[in-house]
Short mmCIF file of C-alpha atoms and ligand atoms in Angstrom, two decimals:
data_model
loop_
_atom_site.label_atom_id
_atom_site.label_comp_id
_atom_site.label_asym_id
_atom_site.label_seq_id
_atom_site.Cartn_x
_atom_site.Cartn_y
_atom_site.Cartn_z
CA MET H 1 80.58 98.34 141.58
CA THR H 2 79.42 97.42 145.06
CA ILE H 3 78.38 100.97 145.75
CA SER H 4 76.28 101.20 142.61
CA LEU H 5 74.70 97.88 143.55
CA ILE H 6 73.84 99.16 146.99
CA LEU H 7 72.47 102.36 145.51
CA PHE H 8 70.41 100.32 143.09
CA ILE H 9 68.98 98.17 145.84
CA ALA H 10 68.26 101.26 147.89
CA CYS H 11 66.46 102.83 144.92
CA SER H 12 64.44 99.75 144.12
CA THR H 13 63.52 99.42 147.75
CA SER H 14 62.33 102.98 147.84
CA ILE H 15 60.06 102.17 144.90
CA ILE H 16 58.59 99.34 146.94
CA HIS H 17 58.33 101.49 150.01
CA ARG H 18 56.35 104.21 148.30
CA HIS H 19 53.69 101.65 147.41
CA THR H 20 53.67 99.14 150.19
CA THR H 21 49.91 99.15 150.54
CA HIS H 22 49.62 95.68 149.04
CA ALA H 23 53.07 94.15 148.87
CA TYR H 24 53.78 91.00 150.85
CA HIS H 25 55.80 91.59 153.96
CA ARG H 26 57.14 88.61 155.84
CA THR H 27 56.95 88.74 159.62
CA PRO H 28 59.06 88.23 161.58
CA CYS H 29 61.88 89.77 159.55
CA LYS H 30 64.50 89.87 162.26
CA SER H 31 67.14 87.28 161.47
CA SER H 32 69.66 88.21 158.81
CA SER H 33 69.33 84.80 157.16
CA THR H 34 65.65 85.58 156.53
CA ARG H 35 66.25 89.10 155.28
CA ARG H 36 69.04 88.08 152.91
CA GLN H 37 66.76 85.67 151.10
CA PHE H 38 64.57 88.54 149.92
CA GLN H 39 65.67 90.66 146.99
CA PHE H 40 63.93 93.73 148.32
CA GLU H 41 64.78 95.23 151.67
CA ASN H 42 62.93 94.30 154.85
CA CYS H 43 61.38 91.05 153.64
CA TYR H 44 59.13 92.65 151.04
CA ALA H 45 57.92 91.04 147.86
CA PRO H 46 55.46 92.49 145.37
CA ASP H 47 51.99 90.98 144.81
CA LEU H 48 51.22 88.44 142.11
CA ASN H 49 50.05 90.15 138.95
CA PRO H 50 46.24 89.70 139.01
CA THR H 51 45.99 89.61 135.22
CA LEU H 52 48.46 86.75 134.88
CA PRO H 53 46.97 83.44 133.66
CA LEU H 54 46.83 81.15 136.68
CA ASN H 55 48.91 78.45 134.98
CA ARG H 56 51.70 81.00 134.37
CA ALA H 57 51.80 82.12 138.01
CA SER H 58 54.58 80.55 140.10
CA PHE H 59 54.03 78.90 143.46
CA VAL H 60 56.58 77.25 145.73
CA MET H 61 55.10 73.98 146.98
CA SER H 62 56.26 72.14 150.08
CA HIS H 63 56.51 68.49 149.05
CA ASN H 64 54.28 66.38 151.30
CA SER H 65 53.57 69.20 153.73
CA ALA H 66 51.95 67.17 156.53
CA THR H 67 55.20 65.32 157.27
CA GLY H 68 56.38 68.56 158.85
CA TYR H 69 54.31 67.48 161.83
CA LEU H 70 56.30 64.27 162.32
CA ASN H 71 58.68 64.58 165.17
CA ILE H 72 61.58 62.36 164.37
CA LYS H 73 64.07 61.58 167.08
CA LYS H 74 67.73 61.28 166.25
CA THR H 75 68.93 58.38 164.09
CA PRO H 76 69.49 55.38 166.35
CA ARG H 77 73.18 54.70 166.61
CA ASN H 78 72.86 51.06 165.71
CA SER H 79 70.64 51.67 162.68
CA THR H 80 73.43 50.93 160.21
CA SER H 81 73.80 47.34 161.26
CA ASP H 82 70.02 46.95 161.36
CA VAL H 83 69.67 48.02 157.78
CA SER H 84 72.62 46.38 156.12
CA SER H 85 71.55 42.98 157.36
CA TYR H 86 68.40 43.40 155.29
CA ALA H 87 70.14 45.03 152.38
CA ASN H 88 69.86 42.05 150.05
CA GLY H 89 66.18 41.44 150.59
CA ASN H 90 63.42 42.70 148.37
CA GLY H 91 61.03 43.02 151.25
CA TRP H 92 62.59 46.21 152.55
CA LYS H 93 59.20 47.58 153.41
CA GLY H 94 58.41 44.91 155.93
CA THR H 95 61.84 44.53 157.45
CA ILE H 96 62.95 48.03 158.21
CA THR H 97 61.05 49.55 161.08
CA THR H 98 58.61 52.36 160.45
CA GLY H 99 60.72 54.61 162.62
CA LEU H 100 63.65 54.23 160.29
CA LEU H 101 61.51 54.76 157.21
CA ALA H 102 60.22 57.96 158.71
CA LEU H 103 63.76 59.28 158.44
CA TYR H 104 63.21 59.19 154.68
CA GLY H 105 59.51 60.05 154.82
CA LYS H 106 59.81 63.35 156.64
CA THR H 107 60.23 65.92 153.90
CA GLN H 108 59.42 69.11 155.81
CA VAL H 109 60.17 70.78 159.11
CA GLY H 110 57.50 72.69 160.99
CA THR H 111 53.78 73.36 160.79
CA ALA H 112 51.77 74.52 157.78
CA TYR H 113 52.08 78.07 159.15
CA ASP H 114 55.88 77.70 159.31
CA GLN H 115 56.05 76.33 155.78
CA LEU H 116 53.99 79.22 154.40
CA ASN H 117 56.17 81.64 156.30
CA ASP H 118 59.16 79.91 154.71
CA GLY H 119 57.94 80.73 151.22
CA ALA H 120 55.50 77.94 150.32
CA ARG H 121 52.26 79.10 148.66
CA ALA H 122 51.09 75.63 147.70
CA LEU H 123 50.73 72.72 150.09
CA ASP H 124 50.84 69.10 149.01
CA LEU H 125 48.58 66.77 151.02
CA ARG H 126 48.31 62.96 150.81
CA PRO H 127 45.13 62.29 152.80
CA LYS H 128 44.31 59.01 154.49
CA LEU H 129 40.73 58.13 155.38
CA TYR H 130 40.04 56.05 158.49
CA THR H 131 36.93 53.91 158.92
CA ASN H 132 35.77 56.04 161.83
CA GLY H 133 35.74 59.09 159.54
CA SER H 134 39.00 60.68 160.70
CA ILE H 135 41.21 62.08 157.94
CA GLY H 136 44.96 61.98 158.46
CA PHE H 137 47.97 61.96 156.16
CA HIS H 138 50.51 59.49 154.79
CA HIS H 139 53.64 59.41 152.67
CA GLY H 140 53.15 56.52 150.30
CA ASP H 141 54.56 53.24 151.55
CA LEU H 142 56.88 55.00 153.93
CA ILE H 143 54.79 56.32 156.80
CA ASP H 144 51.52 57.55 158.19
CA VAL H 145 51.53 60.86 159.97
CA PRO H 146 49.84 59.99 163.31
CA LEU H 147 46.38 61.45 163.78
CA SER H 148 47.55 62.60 167.18
CA SER H 149 50.09 64.87 165.43
CA ILE H 150 47.75 66.42 162.86
CA ASP H 151 44.53 65.74 160.98
CA LEU H 152 42.97 67.49 158.01
CA ARG H 153 40.85 69.83 160.13
CA GLY H 154 43.84 70.89 162.24
CA PHE H 155 45.96 71.41 159.16
CA ILE H 156 43.33 73.61 157.49
CA GLU H 157 42.91 75.69 160.65
CA ASN H 158 46.65 76.29 160.75
CA VAL H 159 46.69 77.42 157.12
CA LYS H 160 43.71 79.72 157.74
CA LEU H 161 45.64 81.34 160.56
CA TRP H 162 48.47 82.24 158.16
CA CYS H 163 46.02 83.49 155.54
CA ALA H 164 44.43 85.80 158.10
CA ASP H 165 47.89 87.12 159.02
CA ASN H 166 48.84 87.54 155.34
CA PRO H 167 45.52 88.45 153.73
CA MET H 168 46.88 89.41 150.27
CA GLU H 169 48.62 86.14 149.40
CA LEU H 170 46.91 83.35 147.46
CA VAL H 171 47.45 79.89 148.97
CA LEU H 172 46.62 76.61 147.22
CA ILE H 173 46.10 73.22 148.83
CA PHE H 174 46.61 70.25 146.51
CA HIS H 175 45.58 66.68 147.29
CA SER H 176 46.80 63.48 145.72
CA GLU H 177 47.09 59.77 146.46
CA LEU H 178 44.07 59.56 148.77
CA VAL H 179 44.09 56.17 150.52
CA HIS H 180 41.69 54.36 152.86
CA GLU H 181 42.65 52.52 156.02
CA LEU H 182 41.03 49.38 154.59
CA GLY H 183 42.29 49.68 151.00
CA TYR H 184 41.04 51.11 147.74
CA ASP H 185 37.78 49.14 147.60
CA SER H 186 36.51 51.33 150.38
CA LEU H 187 37.01 54.44 148.23
CA SER H 188 35.05 53.33 145.17
CA SER H 189 31.59 53.93 146.60
CA GLN H 190 29.81 57.20 145.93
CA GLU H 191 27.84 59.40 148.25
CA TYR H 192 24.92 61.68 147.66
CA THR H 193 26.09 65.06 148.92
CA GLU H 194 24.46 68.43 149.36
CA THR H 195 26.07 71.22 147.31
CA ASP H 196 25.38 74.89 146.61
CA ASP H 197 23.17 73.97 143.66
CA GLY H 198 21.29 71.02 145.09
CA TYR H 199 22.67 67.52 145.43
CA ALA H 200 25.39 65.59 143.63
CA TYR H 201 27.19 62.27 143.79
CA TYR H 202 30.78 62.30 144.99
CA TYR H 203 33.25 59.54 145.66
CA LEU H 204 33.27 58.67 149.33
CA GLY H 205 36.66 60.27 150.04
CA ILE H 206 35.77 63.50 148.28
CA ALA H 207 32.44 63.66 150.08
CA VAL H 208 34.12 63.24 153.47
CA MET H 209 36.79 65.86 152.72
CA LYS H 210 34.13 68.23 151.35
CA LYS H 211 32.40 68.15 154.72
CA VAL H 212 35.62 69.08 156.50
CA TYR H 213 36.34 71.98 154.11
CA ASP H 214 32.72 73.21 154.29
CA LYS H 215 32.85 73.22 158.05
CA ALA H 216 36.15 75.12 158.00
CA GLY H 217 34.77 77.68 155.54
CA VAL H 218 37.38 76.93 152.87
CA PRO H 219 36.43 76.45 149.20
CA TYR H 220 37.29 73.02 147.75
CA TYR H 221 36.92 72.70 143.99
CA PRO H 222 37.45 70.15 141.24
CA CYS H 223 40.38 70.83 138.87
CA GLU H 224 38.38 71.79 135.80
CA THR H 225 36.96 74.84 137.57
CA LEU H 226 40.49 76.28 137.62
CA SER H 227 41.11 75.99 133.89
CA GLY H 228 41.57 79.15 131.89
CA LEU H 229 41.49 81.47 134.90
CA THR H 230 43.57 84.51 135.72
CA VAL H 231 45.16 85.01 139.13
CA SER H 232 42.41 87.47 140.04
CA ASP H 233 39.68 84.95 139.03
CA ALA H 234 41.30 82.35 141.27
CA MET H 235 41.52 84.85 144.10
CA SER H 236 37.79 85.56 143.86
CA MET H 237 37.15 81.82 144.18
CA ALA H 238 39.58 81.60 147.08
CA ASP H 239 38.29 84.64 148.97
CA LEU H 240 37.65 83.45 152.51
CA SER H 241 35.71 86.58 153.43
CA ARG H 242 32.71 84.97 151.71
CA PHE H 243 32.71 82.45 154.56
CA GLY H 244 33.54 84.85 157.35
CA GLY H 245 37.30 84.31 157.13
CA GLN H 246 40.18 86.41 155.87
CA GLY H 247 42.70 85.86 153.08
CA TYR H 248 42.75 83.70 149.94
CA LEU H 249 42.78 79.93 150.24
CA LEU H 250 41.64 77.27 147.79
CA ALA H 251 41.79 73.48 147.95
CA VAL H 252 41.74 71.53 144.69
CA ASP H 253 41.96 68.01 143.32
CA ARG H 254 40.38 65.98 140.53
CA HIS H 255 37.48 64.87 142.73
CA ASP H 256 38.14 61.32 141.55
CA MET H 257 38.57 58.21 143.73
CA TYR H 258 42.15 59.11 144.62
CA ALA H 259 41.72 62.89 144.97
CA SER H 260 44.38 63.15 142.24
CA PHE H 261 46.73 66.07 141.70
CA CYS H 262 45.34 68.92 139.61
CA GLY H 263 48.14 69.06 137.16
CA LYS H 264 50.91 67.35 135.30
CA ALA H 265 53.06 65.89 138.06
CA ASN H 266 56.22 65.37 135.97
CA TRP H 267 57.05 62.19 137.84
CA ALA H 268 58.56 59.95 135.18
CA ARG H 269 59.38 56.61 136.73
CA ASN H 270 62.28 55.65 134.47
CA GLN H 271 64.03 58.99 134.84
CA LEU H 272 63.80 59.64 138.58
CA VAL H 273 66.94 60.91 140.31
CA ALA H 274 67.47 59.68 143.87
CA CYS H 275 70.19 60.93 146.19
CA TYR H 276 71.72 57.51 146.69
CA SER H 277 72.03 54.81 144.09
CA ALA H 278 74.15 51.69 143.89
CA SER H 279 75.81 52.93 140.73
CA GLY H 280 75.50 55.55 138.04
CA ASN H 281 73.30 53.69 135.58
CA ALA H 282 69.93 52.07 135.93
CA GLU H 283 71.04 48.54 134.92
CA ASN H 284 73.40 48.23 137.84
CA GLN H 285 70.78 49.56 140.19
CA GLN H 286 69.59 46.00 140.65
CA SER H 287 73.01 44.69 141.73
CA THR H 288 72.46 42.45 144.70
CA SER H 289 75.38 43.44 146.86
CA LEU H 290 75.15 46.95 148.18
CA ASN H 291 78.84 47.62 148.53
CA PRO H 292 79.44 51.01 150.09
CA GLN H 293 82.41 51.60 147.78
CA THR H 294 80.27 51.71 144.63
CA PHE H 295 77.60 54.09 145.89
CA ILE H 296 76.81 57.20 143.99
CA GLN H 297 75.49 59.85 146.33
CA CYS H 298 74.34 63.44 146.14
CA THR H 299 75.84 64.68 149.37
CA ASP H 300 79.55 65.04 148.63
CA ARG H 301 79.10 68.04 146.25
CA LYS H 302 82.25 67.01 144.39
CA MET H 303 82.63 63.80 142.42
CA SER H 304 79.41 61.79 142.52
CA GLY H 305 77.56 64.76 143.95
CA GLN H 306 78.24 66.69 140.74
CA TYR H 307 77.06 63.74 138.69
CA LYS H 308 73.84 63.55 140.71
CA LEU H 309 73.25 67.28 140.59
CA LYS H 310 73.62 67.35 136.80
CA ALA H 311 71.11 64.50 136.54
CA LEU H 312 68.59 66.32 138.73
CA GLN H 313 69.15 69.58 136.85
CA ALA H 314 68.47 67.80 133.57
CA TYR H 315 65.30 66.33 135.11
CA VAL H 316 63.87 69.65 136.27
CA ILE H 317 64.85 71.45 133.07
CA ALA H 318 63.11 68.74 131.04
CA SER H 319 60.02 69.06 133.28
CA ALA H 320 59.71 72.75 132.45
CA ASN H 321 61.21 73.13 128.99
CA ASN H 322 60.53 69.95 126.99
CA GLU H 323 57.99 69.96 124.17
CA PRO H 324 54.53 69.92 125.75
CA SER H 325 53.10 66.43 126.20
CA ASP H 326 50.17 64.90 128.03
CA ASP H 327 51.88 61.53 128.43
CA ALA H 328 52.40 60.98 132.17
CA ASN H 329 55.73 59.23 131.48
CA GLU H 330 57.10 62.10 129.40
CA LEU H 331 58.60 65.09 131.16
CA GLY H 332 57.45 68.50 130.03
CA PRO H 333 54.54 70.90 130.36
CA PRO H 334 51.06 69.68 129.34
CA THR H 335 49.38 70.43 126.00
CA ASP H 336 45.92 70.08 127.49
CA GLU H 337 45.74 73.02 129.86
CA TYR H 338 42.08 72.27 130.58
CA TRP H 339 42.87 68.82 131.98
CA TYR H 340 46.07 70.09 133.59
CA PRO H 341 45.50 73.58 135.03
CA PHE H 342 48.90 73.35 136.77
CA HIS H 343 52.19 71.63 136.15
CA GLN H 344 54.86 70.68 138.58
CA ILE H 345 58.63 70.84 138.75
CA GLN H 346 59.86 68.31 141.32
CA GLY H 347 63.00 70.03 142.58
CA PHE H 348 64.04 67.38 145.10
CA TRP H 349 65.74 63.99 145.40
CA GLN H 350 63.32 61.17 144.76
CA VAL H 351 63.18 58.26 147.18
CA ASP H 352 63.05 54.56 146.34
CA GLY H 353 63.75 51.33 148.21
CA THR H 354 67.45 51.27 147.29
CA SER H 355 68.06 54.92 148.04
CA VAL H 356 66.45 54.59 151.47
CA GLN H 357 68.64 51.61 152.35
CA LEU H 358 71.80 53.28 151.13
CA GLY H 359 70.95 56.55 152.82
CA LEU H 360 70.30 54.85 156.15
CA MET H 361 73.55 52.90 155.85
CA HIS H 362 75.26 56.28 155.63
CA GLY H 363 73.45 57.34 158.79
CA SER H 364 71.67 60.03 156.80
CA THR H 365 68.08 61.23 156.51
CA LEU H 366 66.15 62.85 153.70
CA LEU H 367 66.47 66.25 155.37
CA GLU H 368 70.22 65.77 155.81
CA ASP H 369 70.62 64.78 152.16
CA ASN H 370 68.69 67.90 151.23
CA ARG H 371 70.93 70.09 153.37
CA LEU H 372 74.30 68.58 152.48
CA SER H 373 73.63 68.49 148.75
CA ARG H 374 72.38 72.10 148.88
CA VAL H 375 69.74 71.12 146.36
CA ASN H 376 67.39 73.98 147.27
CA GLU H 377 70.16 76.50 146.72
CA GLU H 378 70.88 74.96 143.32
CA MET H 379 67.20 75.21 142.36
CA VAL H 380 67.07 78.87 143.37
CA THR H 381 70.20 79.57 141.31
CA MET H 382 68.67 77.93 138.25
CA ALA H 383 65.44 79.88 138.68
CA TYR H 384 67.37 83.14 139.15
CA ASN H 385 69.35 82.44 135.97
CA GLY H 386 66.09 82.07 134.07
CA GLU H 387 66.69 78.45 133.12
CA PHE H 388 62.99 77.51 133.26
CA ASP H 389 60.74 78.59 130.39
CA SER H 390 57.79 78.74 132.75
CA VAL H 391 57.20 77.79 136.36
CA SER H 392 53.80 76.83 137.71
CA ILE H 393 54.24 74.66 140.84
CA PHE H 394 57.85 74.35 142.05
CA SER H 395 58.04 71.69 144.68
CA LEU H 396 60.80 71.45 147.29
CA ASP H 397 61.73 69.29 150.25
CA ASN H 398 62.62 71.21 153.39
CA VAL H 399 61.25 74.64 152.42
CA ALA H 400 62.63 75.87 155.72
CA LEU H 401 66.02 75.94 153.97
CA ASN H 402 66.08 78.69 151.31
CA GLY H 403 62.38 78.37 150.49
CA LEU H 404 62.08 82.13 150.92
CA ALA H 405 64.84 82.64 148.37
CA LEU H 406 62.94 80.54 145.83
CA PHE H 407 59.72 82.38 146.66
CA SER H 408 61.48 85.71 146.15
CA VAL H 409 63.15 84.73 142.86
CA LEU H 410 59.92 83.29 141.42
CA ARG H 411 57.80 86.23 142.54
CA ASN H 412 60.35 88.71 141.18
CA ALA H 413 60.70 86.98 137.83
CA CYS H 414 59.67 89.46 135.13
CA GLY H 415 55.94 89.42 134.47
CA GLN H 416 54.95 87.74 137.74
CA SER H 417 54.19 90.73 139.87
CA THR H 418 52.86 94.25 140.08
CA ILE H 419 52.74 96.99 142.58
CA ASN H 420 49.27 98.51 142.75
CA GLY H 421 48.16 97.37 139.32
CA ASP H 422 49.72 97.05 135.92
CA ASP H 423 51.30 100.46 135.29
CA ASP H 424 53.78 100.17 138.10
CA VAL H 425 56.22 97.44 137.21
CA PRO H 426 58.82 96.70 139.87
CA PRO H 427 62.41 95.85 138.92
CA CYS H 428 62.52 92.17 138.08
CA GLY H 429 64.65 89.17 137.15
CA LYS H 430 68.38 89.73 136.96
CA ALA H 431 68.00 93.45 137.59
CA LEU H 432 67.78 92.34 141.21
CA THR H 433 70.63 90.70 143.05
CA MET H 434 70.60 86.99 143.73
CA PRO H 435 69.32 86.16 147.24
CA LEU H 436 71.97 85.15 149.74
CA MET H 437 71.35 81.60 150.70
CA GLU H 438 71.65 79.98 154.06
CA SER H 439 74.42 77.45 153.60
CA SER H 440 76.74 80.04 152.08
CA ARG H 441 76.02 82.57 154.77
CA PRO H 442 79.09 84.72 155.36
CA LEU H 443 79.94 85.85 158.89
CA PRO H 444 78.17 89.09 159.80
CA ILE H 445 80.45 92.11 160.20
CA VAL H 446 79.79 92.19 163.95
CA TRP H 447 81.48 88.81 164.17
CA HIS H 448 84.57 90.03 162.34
CA VAL H 449 84.83 92.94 164.77
CA MET H 450 84.40 90.59 167.72
CA LEU H 451 87.05 88.22 166.41
CA CYS H 452 89.46 91.13 165.87
CA LEU H 453 88.89 92.27 169.43
CA VAL H 454 89.38 88.80 170.90
CA TYR H 455 92.56 88.07 168.94
CA GLY H 456 93.83 91.59 169.51
CA THR H 457 93.37 91.21 173.27
CA LEU H 458 95.11 87.83 173.26
CA LEU H 459 98.07 89.25 171.34
CA PHE H 460 98.28 92.17 173.73
CA VAL H 461 98.26 89.85 176.78
CA VAL H 462 101.02 87.67 175.30
CA PHE H 463 103.07 90.77 174.50
CA VAL H 464 102.71 92.09 178.07
CA MET H 465 103.75 88.71 179.51
CA PHE H 466 106.89 88.63 177.41
CA PHE H 467 107.66 92.20 178.35
CA GLN H 468 107.33 91.42 182.06
CA ALA H 469 109.35 88.21 181.72
CA PHE H 470 112.23 90.10 180.15
CA GLY H 471 111.91 92.79 182.80
CA LEU H 472 112.25 90.17 185.59
CA ARG H 473 115.24 88.52 183.90
CA ASP H 474 117.05 91.88 183.77
CA LYS H 475 116.62 92.35 187.53
CA GLY H 476 119.33 89.76 188.10
CA PRO H 477 119.35 86.50 190.14
CA GLN H 478 116.36 85.86 192.34
CA ASP H 479 115.97 83.81 195.44
CA HIS H 480 114.25 80.73 194.02
CA ARG H 481 114.06 78.75 197.22
CA LEU H 482 110.58 78.05 198.54
CA VAL H 483 109.61 78.97 202.03
CA CYS H 484 106.96 76.83 203.66
CA ASN H 485 105.65 77.62 207.14
CA GLY H 486 108.76 79.63 207.81
CA HIS H 487 111.12 76.77 206.94
CA LEU H 488 113.36 76.57 203.95
CA VAL H 489 112.35 73.63 201.70
C1 NAG W 1 69.63 49.34 169.11
O1 NAG W 1 69.70 50.17 170.26
C2 NAG W 1 68.53 50.14 171.06
C3 NAG W 1 68.68 51.16 172.17
O2 NAG W 1 69.96 51.13 172.75
C4 NAG W 1 68.31 48.71 171.60
O3 NAG W 1 67.15 48.66 172.40
C5 NAG W 1 68.19 47.76 170.42
O4 NAG W 1 68.08 46.44 170.89
C6 NAG W 1 69.39 47.90 169.50
N1 NAG W 1 69.18 47.07 168.33
C7 NAG W 1 70.11 46.24 167.84
C8 NAG W 1 69.73 45.48 166.63
O5 NAG W 1 71.21 46.13 168.35
C1 NAG W 2 39.95 56.78 164.33
O1 NAG W 2 40.76 55.66 164.07
C2 NAG W 2 42.15 55.87 164.17
C3 NAG W 2 42.89 54.62 163.75
O2 NAG W 2 42.36 53.50 164.35
C4 NAG W 2 42.49 56.33 165.58
O3 NAG W 2 43.88 56.57 165.69
C5 NAG W 2 41.72 57.59 165.89
O4 NAG W 2 41.96 58.01 167.21
C6 NAG W 2 40.23 57.38 165.67
N1 NAG W 2 39.56 58.66 165.82
C7 NAG W 2 38.47 58.83 166.56
C8 NAG W 2 37.90 60.20 166.58
O5 NAG W 2 37.97 57.92 167.17
#
């Protein structure tokens, strides 16, 4: 069984190797945890099928990418008491310090380059406009990413760097929830802006971002221009060589006041699944006393963890497989594919005021919840088992953990990819083995050998000591008196 599997992998890899002219190859490919997340040998994955409709092509998205630039120090030891004293208040936003909130606002680790190298092909930006014209990022009520850490220009440059290093991969930048330092009124004005075909009016925020993208040589389009395209159409639009760059990169949003997301977000308020809640059902969510005994949490992986996981699984399945609907409060793919050229599966724990309080009381962080609950691994398993009818944008927290496995499984789903055009179809879906994921990483063989050697040596030493001890005993009575400086003690 194992041997045939190995032979199969070897064969499929040789198929890839004969035609590697255009396949994606991740570099570096040194660590075994990286290599094991790919289903083909040596960190290879085939290219996206250029004839695929763009809204059927699958992209891993790093949820709120810019928070990867937040450097969070360790949880303060006394945070628990800080938080629980405010636990009954409604004004959690004002009472808990920003530093603590950041523990639940940081959804990613590492730069844009890192996230793309960890499997993301779509980046999720929440821009914030400052009065002096700077553009930074925020995560809703939770935090601002400091301008000193990253701004839009710096972010784009970092993405361009990856695109130049990986010039066959299509990368999408999505915006949503644009805010202004001084509030929404400041966004409602329009600006007269120069375009390729003359002049046009744009909302202030769009006009300012357009200038940044123009300067960086990266195309930035309104959503409707992406409707009804194939992957190859989108790649022509995204081709950076037209602007003197290299690779395929495209930024999109609705070009409205809020730079809204170009797709159905599948964020249904009354069905959200957070990692921590005060109890299992929504009615008790409002209970005033946050008693640690009644918490339901995602991190234990057994009792309440199973309950939470099932709820999240139902949520993501509904997002992909429900009857199509354009109602923002209904989960499911869109019917209007012109208005929604993409749709999203939110494969992560949602965050609300209660869940942040409860999580902090447990001394946890969003990234810790993500790791302990192994939610990314669960999402990869579902995708591998073909549980989603169709995947467009699959969004994850912490892509650094098993993001490559999701990338590999989505790219290797049947119909997604080709090798040098249509005739050459690589093995796909369950014909490939499931990626090995990071939390379940078995010890490498070298370690087993090392452990054998160490224990073997120890056993040998003990044996020799016993042997010598018995040998001494057999030599008869010894003189046990101590001699010190020539005198008998
Ligand atoms: C928490 O610890 C920090 C650093 O030791 C200290 O400055 C702060 O006053 C403490 N806060 C509380 C509420 O005890
Ligand atoms: C713009 O304003 C923000 C917030 O006040 C500040 O942090 C940033 O340094 C300013 N940028 C420039 C270029 O002055």
